CSV table of C-alpha atoms and ligand atoms in Angstrom, one decimal:
chain,number,residue,atom,x,y,z
A,139,MET,CA,-0.5,-13.9,-24.6
A,140,LYS,CA,1.6,-12.2,-22.0
A,141,THR,CA,0.6,-11.8,-18.5
A,142,GLN,CA,0.2,-8.3,-17.3
A,143,GLU,CA,2.9,-7.4,-14.8
A,144,LEU,CA,1.7,-3.9,-13.9
A,145,LYS,CA,-1.5,-5.4,-12.5
A,146,SER,CA,-3.4,-3.0,-10.2
A,147,LYS,CA,-3.3,-4.5,-6.4
A,148,PHE,CA,-4.6,-3.6,-3.2
A,149,ILE,CA,-1.9,-4.1,-0.2
A,150,LYS,CA,-2.8,-4.8,3.4
A,151,VAL,CA,-0.2,-2.9,5.2
A,152,ARG,CA,0.2,-2.0,9.1
A,153,CYS,CA,1.2,1.4,10.2
A,154,GLU,CA,4.6,1.0,12.1
A,155,LYS,CA,3.5,3.7,14.3
A,156,CYS,CA,0.2,3.1,15.9
A,157,LYS,CA,-0.4,-0.6,14.4
A,158,ASN,CA,-3.3,0.3,12.4
A,159,GLU,CA,-3.7,-2.3,9.4
A,160,GLN,CA,-5.1,-0.6,6.3
A,161,ILE,CA,-5.8,-1.6,2.7
A,162,ILE,CA,-4.3,0.5,0.2
A,163,PHE,CA,-4.1,0.8,-3.3
A,164,SER,CA,-0.6,-0.6,-4.8
A,165,LYS,CA,-0.7,2.4,-7.5
A,166,SER,CA,-2.0,5.3,-5.6
A,167,ALA,CA,-1.1,8.7,-7.4
A,168,THR,CA,-1.1,10.6,-4.0
A,169,PRO,CA,0.5,9.7,-0.9
A,170,VAL,CA,-1.6,7.3,1.2
A,171,LYS,CA,-2.0,8.4,4.9
A,172,CYS,CA,-2.7,6.2,8.0
A,173,LEU,CA,-6.3,6.8,9.0
A,174,VAL,CA,-5.6,6.9,12.6
A,175,CYS,CA,-2.1,8.7,13.2
A,176,SER,CA,-1.5,10.2,9.5
A,177,GLU,CA,2.0,8.5,9.1
A,178,ILE,CA,2.6,8.1,5.6
A,179,LEU,CA,2.1,4.5,4.4
A,180,ALA,CA,2.8,4.6,0.8
A,181,GLU,CA,4.5,7.3,-1.9
A,182,PRO,CA,3.9,7.7,-5.4
A,183,THR,CA,6.7,7.1,-7.5
A,184,GLY,CA,5.3,7.4,-11.1
A,185,GLY,CA,4.6,3.5,-11.3
A,186,ALA,CA,3.6,1.2,-8.4
A,187,ALA,CA,3.7,3.1,-4.9
A,188,LYS,CA,6.5,3.0,-2.7
A,189,ILE,CA,5.2,1.1,0.3
A,190,ILE,CA,6.7,2.4,3.5
A,191,GLY,CA,4.2,0.7,6.1
A,192,HIS,CA,4.7,-3.2,6.9
A,193,ILE,CA,3.1,-5.2,4.3
A,194,LEU,CA,1.0,-8.0,5.6
A,195,GLU,CA,-0.9,-9.3,2.7
A,196,VAL,CA,-1.1,-8.7,-1.2
A,197,LEU,CA,-5.0,-9.0,-2.5
A,198,SER,CA,-5.6,-9.2,-6.0
B,312,ZN,ZN1,-0.7,5.1,12.0
């Protein structure tokens, strides 16, 4: 059986602006904003979201 590559994941990112750490969904369909300063941390691309913040950890 093949491994499913497009698994949904949660990613821990750090906002480059205010250093807030936040867990976001890797396949979010909407832009994800920092809860502290509203900087965009991830943008939807149709598939996996484009992560803009600094990735600290990938959680499965
Ligand atoms: Zn921020």
